[in-house]
Each structure stands twice: as C-alpha cells, then as structure tokens.
Amino acid sequence: MVDLKANPFYLNDEQIAWVEKTRSAMTDDEKAEQLLCPLMFTDDEEELKSIISAHNFGAVMFRSGVAEKVQRNLNAMQKVAKIPLLIAANLENGGDGVANEGTSMGNQMMVAATDNEERAYQLGKICGREGSALGFNWSFAPVLDIDMNYHNPITNVRTYGSDYTRTIRMGRQYIKGLTEEGIAPCIKHFPGDGVDERDQHLLTSVNTLSIDEWEATYGQIYRTMINEGALTAMIGHIAMPAMEEAVSGQPCNEVIPASCSKNILSGYLRGKLGFNGLVSTDASPMVGFLSNSVRREAVPLCIEYGCDVLLFNKDLEEDLMYMKEGIKNGLLSRERLEDAVTRILATKAALNLHTKHADGSICNGAEEMKQIACEEHLAWARGCADEGITLVKNVQNILPLSPAKTKKVLLEILGDFASNQRVQKQVVDILEKEGFDVTVYVPETFETIFLNQAVKDFKKKYDLVLYVANIETASNKTVSRISWHTLFGAGNNLPWFVKEIPTVFVSFGNPYHLLDAPMIKTFVNSYSNAPHIVDMTFEKLFGKSEFKGKSPVDAFCGRWDTRL
C-alpha cells in the first residue's frame, strides 16, 4: 500500500485519518466511481449538480468558458459533492485554459524561447492563480515531452523544445509557481511523446528509444520531477518496447500502450522510478487506448496495472458498469482498488480539499475573480512575448519593414483554423495603421489561374509578400504542415516570387515551416497567435523592438537548404 507520509503526499496524521475514514465508509460502487474523471460537457448549473449528486466521481474535467459562469458552476459542483472533487483543466498556456477572458501567457515553446526560467515560473503562477480563482485544483500540465521529431503534429509548440535539460529547468519552475497557488501539477505524457511522428489520439504511437537513450533524456526529466515531489502523472497511450523488455526480460512482440502496461506502470514508473503519487490515463476515448483491447477489460485492467484514474469516457454509464464488473469478477483486484482510491483521496488531502470542503472555503467569489487577466499577469505575458519571439532567418536583410520601402503588401494567411479570421483582421489593422497598403490573397480559381500572371505585372502590384502561418497544433491532425492552395502548381499562394520581390514569413504556430518553404529568406517564429504576441511580432518586424528569442528547436529541420 501507498506510503502517505512519503513523497509526494507528505500527509500528517490528521490528513491520513481523513483518507482512511473516508475510504472505509465507501461502498465498492462508490470506489468504482471515485476512479473516474469524466469530462463535463454541459455548463448548465442544475444539470451539473444533478450529475455530481448522483455519482461519487473522484475528479471531473471542465472546459474553459466565461469566467463568472465557470466559477459558479464549479462552486455548485463542490457544494453537492459528497467528497471534494479534483477539478482538472488543461492549464498549459495560461488562464485561458479555464476562462475565455484568462491571461494567455503563450505556449510552452514560447516560454522556452525566452531561455528565462522566471518566465516558466510566471506561467505556473498565472495558471495557478487564475485556475484556483475559479475553483480548479488540478492542472494537466506541464507537458514534459521532448520535441525530438519535427514531424510530430501534437507535441510541437506544447513542449519546451528538444533539449531535455531545458525541459527540466522550465518544467520545475512551472510546477513551483503552480503549486504555490494550491494546484496539483500533472507531469505528462509518460513514458514520453515526441519521438514518433504520429498522434496517440489516432493510434498507439511508439517511443522507439532504447532504454539507455530513454534514461539519458526522458528518464532524467521524470526522475527529477518525481524526486522533487510532483503529485500526479499522466500516462500516454504510447508503446515503448524497450521499457517492456527492461522489466519483463522478454522480447516485446505486441503493441501495448503504456496506459495498459503493467510492466511500464507498475514495473518502471512505480518500481524503478519510485513514483508514489496519483497516476491518470490520458483520455480513454483515444484510438491509442481503444484499439488494443476490448474496452470491457481495458477499463478495469488499466487500474489493475497501475493507473488510479480513468480519464474521460466513451460512454459514462457503460464505463462505470465495466469498472464495477471488473471489481466483481476480479479483473480489478481488491488490493489495487483500495490502493488507487487511497491515492486519489491522498491527493485531495495533500491539497487540503477536505478541510476546505468542510469549512466552505473550497468555493470562490468576486474577490478571487480579480486575478483573472490582472495587470501583473498581462505584463508578464507581454514580457514573455518580447523575450521569446525569434528571428530564425534574415538572409535578405529586408528588416525592419516600412511603408517607405515596401508599401504594397500581399498578405497570405496560411491555415484553416477558426482563429484565422481574427488573426487576419489583426494583421491587416496593424499593417494599415503603420501605413502599408494591404491586399489579402484570394485563391485563384480554375478559370483565373493562368490569367494576368506576368511577372512584371506582379512586381508592379506588390512590393512585399507577407506569409502569416496560423497553423495550430491540434489533436487529430496527422500533420501540421503547410497546405498550399495550388492548381497545376501555379498561383500566387506558392512562393515562386522570392527572387522577384522581398518575401517574409511569420509563423504563429508550428516552428518548422522552413521545411516546406526553404526558399524564403526572412523567417520568424512567434509560436502562438495570442493577440499580444501578434502585436509584439510586428513591433519587432517594424524595428520598434529587437528580436530576443532563441529557438528551442532546430527550426531548420536538420536541412542544408533551409539555412540558405
């Protein structure tokens, strides 16, 4: 059984007594419910109260929304909960992970590009302050994956880059800032994403490192965070044959996601690394979890093998039935059930949720709302952008941009995300305010593709082409590369004109676009499309502020031609 006085819980006698008394009073059905962390799809207060009153969930996840409404809903759930809830959110980038109005500090790669550990600490503080102000107490961050493979479409700017030592430096500071505000961190995604170029949302991806390679990189990260007291961890639907073999001593001849691997969970994470805290699966509706076993068995077995919490559900009542069946038929042993419930309750006790629940202080009000997008947080975010935006390539020496040199601009927005319209409007407004004449690229049609395409006419019409890539990292995208608008390989979306007129490329997402546009001579990575980052990027392009960022990845993708 778990040692509640040891790292990471460090519980006192009173806290341990609450854990043991609470666990002892629970039925098996209530313990089964405690193992679940469903996603709350509704924001209707009465419906939420009804759901929580009817179940004994250990945790829930709540998506961001209007701050006051989110706070009100979280308060309502905690008031009716029999046992205080762990309430989780994706607090990776700032308070915007919980509130629409929250502070967007910038993603982890933006923070890494500052090479300033204080910025990582500030990110943790913003997430902690704004998250706890609304009632959240569990952050599904930091992302400790290493961006080893520039083709990976899901790690990318969510990581602190490709250097594991930077990941350690930044990750520990995020955790420090977060935990100071009473929120539990969740180190993820063990055993480590970013090696494979595929997305575990769509299949079981594979970490192909040898155990020695893993220990020298990911192992250093996880050992550091575990030794320093990280309270919870998230397990990816990522297979790692070398880790399987290191524990079993036998060749690994099947694809086993870490979330369903006894060798990886109990043998390596719990055993070899000594992690004593709470373990959650990644989202269980992912194909990486679903496609390797029968769900009726996988639901209880992921707990039996070492997880404590099943994250999300394909169908809530069905998953709950599978968990209860597993307890009755022995797929989930009595020992492991008690151990998992103990760790869940111990996490709550370590956060003092039981005392806050008892005295009512677990609920928040108007005073706490003052933390949301407060001036200090906004100043930190602007400072991070100032230090992080990176001039990767400047071969043609066109900077700074000015209407005196290149007044007529063809603006090309790349990407098909919902934020495109917002980004385009902001960029156009900035350019026009500065005195540029802006034409937004309109894709050619079959009828017009070869009309009015003389080079001399193009050069008369435009003095500068500005590409703005708004290609965000998103789940269920197999790639995050450029999809050009092309017909017969023609058209003005393609950068055929780089030798004819100055061409500048700015990425507000994926930092690796030089792979697809190596001919472009001026290239900037801004990592995130938050409005203050867009503003700061153009201040630097106009020469009003210097570029200070240092790329935390090889933006040239190991290629020769991308540097020229």
Coordinates of C-alpha atoms in Angstrom, one line a residue:
M1 CA 0.0 0.0 0.0
V2 CA 1.0 3.6 -0.6
D3 CA 3.1 5.4 2.0
L4 CA 1.1 8.5 2.7
K5 CA 3.8 10.2 4.7
A6 CA 6.4 9.9 1.9
N7 CA 7.0 11.9 -1.3
P8 CA 4.8 13.3 -2.9
F9 CA 1.9 13.3 -0.3
Y10 CA 3.7 14.1 2.9
L11 CA 0.4 13.8 4.8
N12 CA 0.2 14.4 8.5
D13 CA -1.8 12.2 10.9
E14 CA -5.0 14.2 10.6
Q15 CA -4.9 14.0 6.8
I16 CA -4.2 10.3 6.9
A17 CA -7.1 9.7 9.3
W18 CA -9.4 11.5 6.9
V19 CA -8.2 9.4 4.0
E20 CA -8.7 6.1 5.9
K21 CA -12.0 7.1 7.4
T22 CA -13.4 8.3 4.0
R23 CA -12.2 5.2 2.1
S24 CA -13.6 2.8 4.8
A25 CA -17.0 4.4 4.6
M26 CA -17.3 3.9 0.8
T27 CA -19.1 1.1 -0.9
D28 CA -17.4 -0.8 -3.8
D29 CA -19.7 1.1 -6.2
E30 CA -18.6 4.4 -4.8
K31 CA -15.0 3.4 -5.0
A32 CA -15.6 2.4 -8.7
E33 CA -17.0 5.9 -9.3
Q34 CA -14.0 7.5 -7.5
L35 CA -11.7 6.1 -10.2
L36 CA -13.4 8.1 -13.0
C37 CA -12.7 11.6 -14.2
P38 CA -15.4 12.4 -16.8
L39 CA -15.5 15.4 -19.0
M40 CA -18.4 17.7 -18.1
F41 CA -20.0 18.6 -21.4
T42 CA -22.7 20.8 -20.0
D43 CA -22.4 24.2 -18.4
D44 CA -26.0 24.1 -17.1
E45 CA -25.6 24.6 -13.3
E46 CA -28.7 22.4 -12.4
E47 CA -27.6 19.6 -14.7
L48 CA -24.1 19.6 -13.2
K49 CA -25.5 19.5 -9.7
S50 CA -27.7 16.6 -10.7
I51 CA -24.7 14.6 -12.2
I52 CA -22.5 15.2 -9.2
S53 CA -25.2 14.4 -6.7
A54 CA -25.9 11.1 -8.4
H55 CA -22.3 9.9 -8.6
N56 CA -19.2 9.8 -6.4
F57 CA -16.6 10.8 -9.0
G58 CA -13.1 11.3 -7.8
A59 CA -12.5 14.0 -10.4
V60 CA -14.0 15.9 -13.3
M61 CA -12.6 18.0 -16.1
F62 CA -14.2 21.2 -17.1
R63 CA -13.6 23.2 -20.2
S64 CA -12.9 26.9 -20.3
G65 CA -15.8 29.4 -20.6
V66 CA -17.0 32.7 -19.3
A67 CA -15.1 33.2 -16.0
E68 CA -18.0 34.0 -13.7
K69 CA -20.1 31.2 -15.0
V70 CA -17.3 28.7 -14.7
Q71 CA -16.7 29.8 -11.1
R72 CA -20.4 29.5 -10.3
N73 CA -20.6 26.0 -11.8
L74 CA -17.5 24.7 -10.0
N75 CA -18.8 26.1 -6.7
A76 CA -22.1 24.4 -7.3
M77 CA -20.5 21.0 -8.0
Q78 CA -18.3 21.2 -4.9
K79 CA -21.3 22.1 -2.7
V80 CA -23.2 19.0 -3.7
A81 CA -20.2 16.6 -3.8
K82 CA -20.1 14.0 -1.0
I83 CA -16.3 14.0 -1.2
P84 CA -14.5 17.1 -2.6
L85 CA -13.7 16.8 -6.3
L86 CA -10.4 17.1 -8.1
I87 CA -11.4 19.5 -10.8
A88 CA -9.0 19.5 -13.7
A89 CA -8.2 21.7 -16.7
N90 CA -5.5 22.0 -19.4
L91 CA -3.6 24.8 -17.9
E92 CA -0.7 24.6 -20.4
N93 CA -0.6 28.2 -21.7
G94 CA -2.2 30.3 -19.0
G95 CA -5.5 31.3 -17.5
D96 CA -7.1 31.0 -20.9
G97 CA -7.2 27.2 -20.2
V98 CA -10.0 27.9 -17.7
A99 CA -11.6 31.2 -18.7
N100 CA -12.2 32.8 -22.1
E101 CA -11.0 36.1 -20.6
G102 CA -8.0 34.5 -18.9
T103 CA -4.4 35.5 -19.5
S104 CA -2.7 33.7 -22.4
M105 CA 0.9 33.7 -21.4
G106 CA 1.9 31.7 -24.6
N107 CA 2.6 28.1 -25.1
Q108 CA 5.5 26.2 -23.6
M109 CA 7.7 26.7 -26.6
M110 CA 7.3 30.4 -26.4
V111 CA 8.4 30.3 -22.8
A112 CA 11.3 28.1 -23.7
A113 CA 12.4 30.5 -26.4
T114 CA 13.0 33.2 -23.8
D115 CA 15.5 30.8 -22.1
N116 CA 14.4 32.6 -18.9
E117 CA 13.3 30.3 -16.1
E118 CA 11.5 33.2 -14.4
R119 CA 9.1 33.1 -17.4
A120 CA 8.3 29.5 -16.7
Y121 CA 7.7 30.3 -13.1
Q122 CA 5.3 33.1 -14.1
L123 CA 3.4 30.8 -16.4
G124 CA 2.9 28.5 -13.4
K125 CA 1.8 31.4 -11.3
I126 CA -0.7 32.6 -13.8
C127 CA -2.1 29.1 -14.3
G128 CA -2.2 28.6 -10.5
R129 CA -3.8 32.0 -9.6
E130 CA -6.4 32.1 -12.4
G131 CA -7.2 28.4 -12.2
S132 CA -7.6 28.4 -8.4
A133 CA -9.6 31.6 -8.5
L134 CA -12.3 29.7 -10.4
G135 CA -12.1 26.6 -8.3
F136 CA -9.8 24.4 -10.3
N137 CA -7.2 22.3 -8.3
W138 CA -5.6 20.0 -10.8
S139 CA -3.6 21.1 -13.9
F140 CA -2.9 18.7 -16.7
A141 CA 0.5 20.2 -17.2
P142 CA 3.4 20.6 -17.6
V143 CA 4.0 18.8 -20.8
L144 CA 7.4 17.1 -20.4
D145 CA 7.6 15.6 -23.8
I146 CA 10.7 16.3 -25.9
D147 CA 10.2 17.5 -29.4
M148 CA 12.6 15.1 -31.0
N149 CA 10.7 14.6 -34.2
Y150 CA 9.8 17.7 -36.1
H151 CA 7.1 15.8 -38.0
N152 CA 5.2 15.1 -34.8
P153 CA 1.9 17.0 -35.1
I154 CA 0.8 17.1 -31.4
T155 CA 3.9 17.8 -29.3
N156 CA 5.4 20.7 -31.2
V157 CA 4.8 24.1 -29.5
R158 CA 3.2 22.4 -26.5
T159 CA 6.7 21.3 -25.4
Y160 CA 9.7 23.2 -24.0
G161 CA 11.7 22.1 -27.1
S162 CA 14.2 19.4 -28.0
D163 CA 16.7 19.8 -25.1
Y164 CA 15.8 17.7 -22.1
T165 CA 17.9 19.9 -19.8
R166 CA 15.7 23.0 -20.7
T167 CA 12.6 20.9 -20.2
I168 CA 13.8 20.1 -16.7
R169 CA 14.7 23.8 -15.9
M170 CA 11.4 25.1 -17.3
G171 CA 9.2 22.3 -16.0
R172 CA 10.3 22.5 -12.4
Q173 CA 9.7 26.3 -12.4
Y174 CA 6.2 25.9 -13.8
I175 CA 5.5 23.4 -11.1
K176 CA 6.9 25.7 -8.4
G177 CA 4.6 28.6 -9.5
L178 CA 1.6 26.4 -9.9
T179 CA 1.9 24.5 -6.6
E180 CA 2.4 27.8 -4.7
E181 CA -1.2 28.6 -5.7
G182 CA -2.6 25.3 -4.4
I183 CA -3.0 23.4 -7.7
A184 CA -1.6 19.9 -8.3
P185 CA 0.6 19.5 -11.4
C186 CA 0.4 16.5 -13.7
I187 CA 3.6 15.6 -15.4
K188 CA 2.8 14.1 -18.9
H189 CA 2.9 12.1 -21.1
F190 CA 4.8 9.2 -19.6
P191 CA 6.9 7.4 -21.0
G192 CA 7.3 10.4 -23.4
D193 CA 5.8 11.6 -26.6
G194 CA 7.7 13.4 -29.4
V195 CA 9.8 10.5 -30.8
D196 CA 7.1 9.1 -33.1
E197 CA 5.7 11.4 -35.8
R198 CA 2.2 10.0 -35.2
D199 CA -0.5 11.1 -32.8
Q200 CA -1.7 8.9 -30.0
H201 CA -5.2 10.3 -30.5
L202 CA -5.3 8.4 -33.7
L203 CA -3.3 5.2 -32.9
T204 CA -0.9 3.9 -30.4
S205 CA 2.2 5.8 -31.1
V206 CA 5.6 4.3 -30.2
N207 CA 8.6 5.6 -28.3
T208 CA 11.4 3.8 -30.1
L209 CA 14.3 4.8 -27.9
S210 CA 16.5 2.2 -26.3
I211 CA 16.3 2.1 -22.5
D212 CA 19.7 3.8 -22.3
E213 CA 18.6 6.6 -24.7
W214 CA 15.4 7.0 -22.7
E215 CA 17.2 7.1 -19.3
A216 CA 19.6 9.8 -20.7
T217 CA 16.7 12.1 -21.8
Y218 CA 13.1 11.4 -20.7
G219 CA 14.4 9.5 -17.7
Q220 CA 16.4 12.5 -16.5
I221 CA 13.2 14.6 -16.7
Y222 CA 10.9 12.2 -14.9
R223 CA 13.4 11.3 -12.2
T224 CA 13.9 15.0 -11.4
M225 CA 10.2 15.8 -11.2
I226 CA 9.4 12.7 -9.2
N227 CA 12.2 13.3 -6.7
E228 CA 11.1 16.9 -6.4
G229 CA 7.6 15.9 -5.4
A230 CA 5.3 16.0 -8.5
L231 CA 2.0 15.0 -7.1
T232 CA 0.4 13.4 -10.2
A233 CA 1.4 11.9 -13.6
M234 CA -0.5 11.3 -16.8
I235 CA 0.3 8.1 -18.8
G236 CA 0.2 8.3 -22.6
H237 CA -1.3 5.7 -25.0
I238 CA 2.3 5.3 -26.1
A239 CA 4.0 1.9 -26.5
M240 CA 7.7 1.6 -25.5
P241 CA 9.1 -1.8 -26.4
A242 CA 12.5 -1.2 -24.7
M243 CA 10.8 -0.4 -21.4
E244 CA 8.6 -3.5 -21.7
E245 CA 11.7 -5.6 -22.3
A246 CA 13.7 -4.0 -19.5
V247 CA 11.1 -5.0 -17.0
S248 CA 10.0 -8.4 -18.3
G249 CA 13.3 -9.6 -19.7
Q250 CA 11.5 -10.9 -22.7
P251 CA 11.2 -9.7 -26.3
C252 CA 8.2 -7.4 -26.8
N253 CA 6.1 -8.6 -29.8
E254 CA 2.9 -6.7 -29.4
V255 CA 1.8 -3.1 -29.2
I256 CA 0.9 -2.2 -25.6
P257 CA 0.0 1.4 -24.7
A258 CA 1.7 2.5 -21.5
S259 CA -1.7 3.2 -20.1
C260 CA -2.5 -0.5 -20.2
S261 CA 1.0 -1.9 -19.5
K262 CA 1.7 -3.5 -16.1
N263 CA 5.5 -3.5 -17.0
I264 CA 5.6 0.2 -17.7
L265 CA 3.2 1.4 -14.9
S266 CA 4.0 -0.9 -12.0
G267 CA 7.4 -2.2 -13.1
Y268 CA 9.1 1.0 -14.3
L269 CA 7.1 4.1 -13.2
R270 CA 6.1 2.8 -9.7
G271 CA 9.0 0.4 -9.3
K272 CA 12.2 1.6 -10.9
L273 CA 11.4 5.3 -10.7
G274 CA 9.7 5.1 -7.4
F275 CA 6.7 7.3 -8.3
N276 CA 4.3 7.2 -5.3
G277 CA 1.7 9.7 -6.5
L278 CA -1.5 9.6 -8.4
V279 CA -1.5 8.2 -12.0
S280 CA -4.1 9.1 -14.5
T281 CA -4.6 7.7 -18.0
D282 CA -4.7 10.1 -20.9
A283 CA -8.1 10.5 -22.5
S284 CA -9.5 7.0 -22.7
P285 CA -11.6 7.6 -25.9
M286 CA -8.4 8.0 -27.9
V287 CA -7.7 5.3 -30.5
G288 CA -4.4 4.7 -28.9
F289 CA -6.3 3.3 -25.9
L290 CA -9.3 1.8 -27.6
S291 CA -7.7 -0.2 -30.5
N292 CA -5.5 -2.6 -28.5
S293 CA -8.0 -4.4 -26.3
V294 CA -11.7 -5.0 -25.5
R295 CA -12.9 -1.9 -23.6
R296 CA -14.9 -4.1 -21.1
E297 CA -11.5 -5.4 -20.0
A298 CA -9.3 -2.4 -20.6
V299 CA -11.3 -0.1 -18.2
P300 CA -10.7 -2.2 -15.1
L301 CA -7.3 -3.5 -16.2
C302 CA -5.7 -0.1 -16.7
I303 CA -6.4 0.4 -12.9
E304 CA -5.2 -3.0 -12.1
Y305 CA -1.9 -2.4 -13.9
G306 CA -1.1 0.8 -12.1
C307 CA -3.3 3.7 -13.1
D308 CA -5.6 5.3 -10.4
V309 CA -7.9 7.4 -12.6
L310 CA -9.6 6.7 -15.9
L311 CA -9.7 10.0 -17.8
F312 CA -13.0 10.6 -19.8
N313 CA -15.4 8.0 -21.1
K314 CA -16.6 6.7 -24.4
D315 CA -20.0 6.2 -22.6
L316 CA -20.1 7.1 -18.9
E317 CA -22.6 4.6 -17.7
E318 CA -21.1 1.8 -19.7
D319 CA -17.6 2.5 -18.4
L320 CA -18.9 2.6 -14.9
M321 CA -20.6 -0.7 -15.5
Y322 CA -17.3 -2.2 -16.8
M323 CA -15.4 -0.9 -13.8
K324 CA -17.9 -2.4 -11.3
E325 CA -17.9 -5.7 -13.2
G326 CA -14.1 -5.7 -13.1
I327 CA -14.2 -5.4 -9.3
K328 CA -16.7 -8.2 -9.0
N329 CA -15.0 -10.7 -11.4
G330 CA -11.5 -10.0 -10.2
L331 CA -10.0 -8.2 -13.2
L332 CA -9.5 -5.3 -10.7
S333 CA -8.2 -6.8 -7.5
R334 CA -9.2 -5.7 -4.1
E335 CA -5.7 -4.6 -3.3
R336 CA -5.3 -2.4 -6.3
L337 CA -8.8 -0.9 -5.9
E338 CA -8.0 0.1 -2.3
D339 CA -4.6 1.4 -3.4
A340 CA -6.0 3.5 -6.2
V341 CA -8.8 5.0 -4.1
T342 CA -6.2 5.8 -1.4
R343 CA -4.0 7.7 -3.8
I344 CA -7.0 9.7 -5.1
L345 CA -8.1 10.7 -1.6
A346 CA -4.5 11.3 -0.5
T347 CA -4.1 13.8 -3.4
K348 CA -7.2 15.6 -2.2
A349 CA -5.8 15.6 1.4
A350 CA -2.4 16.9 0.2
L351 CA -4.3 19.9 -1.3
N352 CA -6.3 20.2 1.9
L353 CA -9.5 19.9 -0.1
H354 CA -11.2 18.0 2.7
T355 CA -10.8 20.9 5.2
K356 CA -11.8 23.5 2.5
H357 CA -14.8 21.4 1.7
A358 CA -15.8 21.2 5.3
D359 CA -15.5 24.9 6.1
G360 CA -16.8 26.2 2.7
S361 CA -13.6 27.9 1.6
I362 CA -13.4 25.5 -1.4
C363 CA -15.8 27.9 -3.1
N364 CA -14.7 31.2 -4.5
G365 CA -16.3 34.6 -5.2
A366 CA -15.8 38.0 -6.6
E367 CA -12.6 38.7 -4.7
E368 CA -10.8 35.8 -6.4
M369 CA -12.1 36.9 -9.8
K370 CA -9.7 39.9 -9.6
Q371 CA -6.9 37.5 -10.5
I372 CA -8.3 36.9 -14.0
A373 CA -6.2 38.8 -16.6
C374 CA -5.0 41.2 -13.9
E375 CA -2.4 43.8 -15.0
E376 CA 0.5 41.9 -13.5
H377 CA -0.3 38.7 -15.5
L378 CA -0.7 40.7 -18.7
A379 CA 2.6 42.4 -18.1
W380 CA 4.3 39.0 -17.6
A381 CA 2.7 37.8 -20.8
R382 CA 3.9 40.8 -22.8
G383 CA 7.4 40.4 -21.3
C384 CA 7.4 36.7 -22.3
A385 CA 6.4 37.6 -25.9
D386 CA 9.1 40.3 -26.0
E387 CA 11.8 37.8 -25.0
G388 CA 10.5 34.8 -26.9
I389 CA 9.7 35.8 -30.5
T390 CA 12.5 34.5 -32.6
L391 CA 14.1 35.8 -35.8
V392 CA 15.2 32.4 -37.2
K393 CA 16.5 33.6 -40.6
N394 CA 17.3 37.0 -42.1
V395 CA 19.3 36.5 -45.3
Q396 CA 17.8 39.2 -47.5
N397 CA 18.2 42.0 -44.8
I398 CA 14.8 43.4 -45.6
L399 CA 14.1 44.2 -41.9
P400 CA 12.9 46.5 -40.5
L401 CA 9.8 46.6 -42.6
S402 CA 8.5 50.1 -43.5
P403 CA 5.9 51.5 -46.0
A404 CA 8.7 53.8 -47.3
K405 CA 10.4 50.7 -48.7
T406 CA 7.6 48.2 -49.3
K407 CA 4.3 49.9 -49.2
K408 CA 2.2 47.5 -51.3
V409 CA 1.8 44.2 -49.4
L410 CA 0.3 40.9 -50.5
L411 CA -0.8 39.2 -47.3
E412 CA -1.2 35.4 -47.3
I413 CA -2.8 33.7 -44.4
L414 CA -2.0 30.0 -44.2
G415 CA -4.0 27.5 -42.2
D416 CA -7.7 26.6 -41.9
F417 CA -8.3 27.2 -38.2
A418 CA -11.2 29.0 -36.6
S419 CA -8.8 31.7 -35.4
N420 CA -7.7 32.6 -39.0
Q421 CA -10.3 35.4 -39.3
R422 CA -9.2 37.0 -36.0
V423 CA -5.5 36.8 -36.9
Q424 CA -6.1 38.1 -40.4
K425 CA -8.1 41.1 -39.2
Q426 CA -5.5 42.0 -36.5
V427 CA -2.6 41.8 -39.0
V428 CA -4.4 43.9 -41.6
D429 CA -5.2 46.5 -39.0
I430 CA -1.6 46.6 -37.8
L431 CA -0.2 47.0 -41.3
E432 CA -2.7 49.6 -42.4
K433 CA -2.2 51.7 -39.2
E434 CA 1.5 51.6 -40.0
G435 CA 0.8 53.0 -43.5
F436 CA 1.0 49.9 -45.7
D437 CA -1.5 49.2 -48.5
V438 CA -2.7 45.6 -47.9
T439 CA -4.2 43.1 -50.3
V440 CA -5.3 39.9 -48.8
Y441 CA -4.6 36.9 -51.1
V442 CA -7.7 35.4 -52.6
P443 CA -7.2 31.9 -54.1
E444 CA -7.3 31.6 -57.8
T445 CA -10.0 29.6 -59.5
F446 CA -9.7 27.1 -62.4
E447 CA -10.8 29.9 -64.7
T448 CA -8.3 32.5 -63.5
I449 CA -5.3 30.5 -62.6
F450 CA -3.3 31.5 -65.8
L451 CA -4.8 34.9 -66.3
N452 CA -2.8 38.1 -65.5
Q453 CA 0.2 36.1 -64.3
A454 CA 3.0 38.1 -65.9
V455 CA 6.0 38.6 -63.6
K456 CA 6.3 42.3 -64.5
D457 CA 2.6 42.9 -63.5
F458 CA 3.1 41.1 -60.2
K459 CA 6.1 43.2 -59.4
K460 CA 4.2 46.4 -60.2
K461 CA 1.3 45.4 -58.0
Y462 CA 3.3 44.3 -54.9
D463 CA 6.4 45.4 -53.1
L464 CA 6.3 42.7 -50.4
V465 CA 4.7 39.3 -49.8
L466 CA 4.0 38.6 -46.2
Y467 CA 3.1 35.0 -45.2
V468 CA 1.3 34.5 -41.9
A469 CA 1.1 30.9 -41.0
N470 CA -1.7 30.3 -38.5
I471 CA -1.3 26.5 -38.3
E472 CA -2.0 25.5 -34.8
T473 CA -1.1 22.3 -33.1
A474 CA -4.3 20.3 -32.6
S475 CA -5.5 16.9 -31.7
N476 CA -6.4 14.5 -34.6
K477 CA -4.3 16.3 -37.2
T478 CA -1.9 13.9 -38.9
V479 CA 0.4 16.8 -39.9
S480 CA 0.8 20.4 -39.0
R481 CA 2.5 21.4 -42.3
I482 CA 1.6 23.9 -45.0
S483 CA -1.2 23.0 -47.4
W484 CA -0.7 25.4 -50.3
H485 CA -3.6 26.5 -52.5
T486 CA -2.4 25.1 -55.9
L487 CA -3.9 24.4 -59.3
F488 CA -1.5 22.8 -61.7
G489 CA 1.4 24.0 -59.5
A490 CA 0.5 27.6 -60.3
G491 CA -0.9 30.6 -58.5
N492 CA 0.4 33.3 -56.2
N493 CA 0.0 31.3 -53.0
L494 CA 3.2 29.4 -53.8
P495 CA 6.4 31.3 -53.1
W496 CA 7.7 31.4 -56.7
F497 CA 8.4 35.1 -56.4
V498 CA 11.1 35.1 -53.7
K499 CA 13.8 36.2 -56.1
E500 CA 11.5 38.9 -57.6
I501 CA 10.3 40.8 -54.5
P502 CA 11.0 40.6 -50.8
T503 CA 9.2 37.8 -49.0
V504 CA 8.7 37.5 -45.2
F505 CA 7.3 34.5 -43.4
V506 CA 5.9 34.6 -39.8
S507 CA 4.6 31.5 -38.0
F508 CA 2.2 31.9 -35.2
G509 CA 2.2 28.1 -34.6
N510 CA 4.4 25.3 -35.9
P511 CA 8.1 26.4 -35.8
Y512 CA 9.2 24.0 -38.6
H513 CA 7.7 25.6 -41.7
L514 CA 11.1 26.2 -43.3
L515 CA 10.8 22.5 -44.2
D516 CA 8.1 23.4 -46.8
A517 CA 9.4 26.9 -47.6
P518 CA 13.2 26.8 -47.6
M519 CA 13.4 29.4 -50.3
I520 CA 12.1 32.1 -48.0
K521 CA 14.9 34.3 -46.7
T522 CA 13.3 36.1 -43.8
F523 CA 11.6 33.8 -41.2
V524 CA 10.1 34.5 -37.8
N525 CA 8.8 32.1 -35.2
S526 CA 6.2 33.5 -32.8
Y527 CA 4.9 30.1 -31.6
S528 CA 1.4 31.4 -30.6
N529 CA -1.3 33.5 -32.1
A530 CA -2.4 35.3 -28.9
P531 CA -3.3 38.9 -29.7
H532 CA -0.5 40.4 -27.6
I533 CA 2.0 38.1 -29.4
V534 CA 0.8 39.2 -32.8
D535 CA 1.2 42.8 -31.7
M536 CA 4.7 42.2 -30.4
T537 CA 5.8 40.4 -33.5
F538 CA 5.0 43.4 -35.7
E539 CA 6.7 45.7 -33.3
K540 CA 9.8 43.7 -33.9
L541 CA 9.2 43.5 -37.7
F542 CA 8.9 47.3 -37.8
G543 CA 12.1 47.7 -35.8
K544 CA 10.4 49.2 -32.7
S545 CA 11.8 46.3 -30.6
E546 CA 14.7 43.9 -31.1
F547 CA 14.3 40.2 -31.6
K548 CA 15.5 38.4 -28.4
G549 CA 14.2 34.8 -28.7
K550 CA 16.4 31.8 -29.0
S551 CA 14.9 28.9 -30.9
P552 CA 14.5 25.9 -28.5
V553 CA 14.3 23.5 -31.5
D554 CA 16.2 23.2 -34.8
A555 CA 13.9 25.3 -37.0
F556 CA 16.0 24.4 -40.0
C557 CA 14.9 20.7 -39.6
G558 CA 18.5 19.5 -40.0
R559 CA 18.4 20.5 -43.6
W560 CA 21.1 22.3 -45.6
D561 CA 18.8 24.2 -48.0
T562 CA 16.6 25.7 -45.3
R563 CA 19.6 27.8 -44.0
L564 CA 20.4 29.5 -47.3

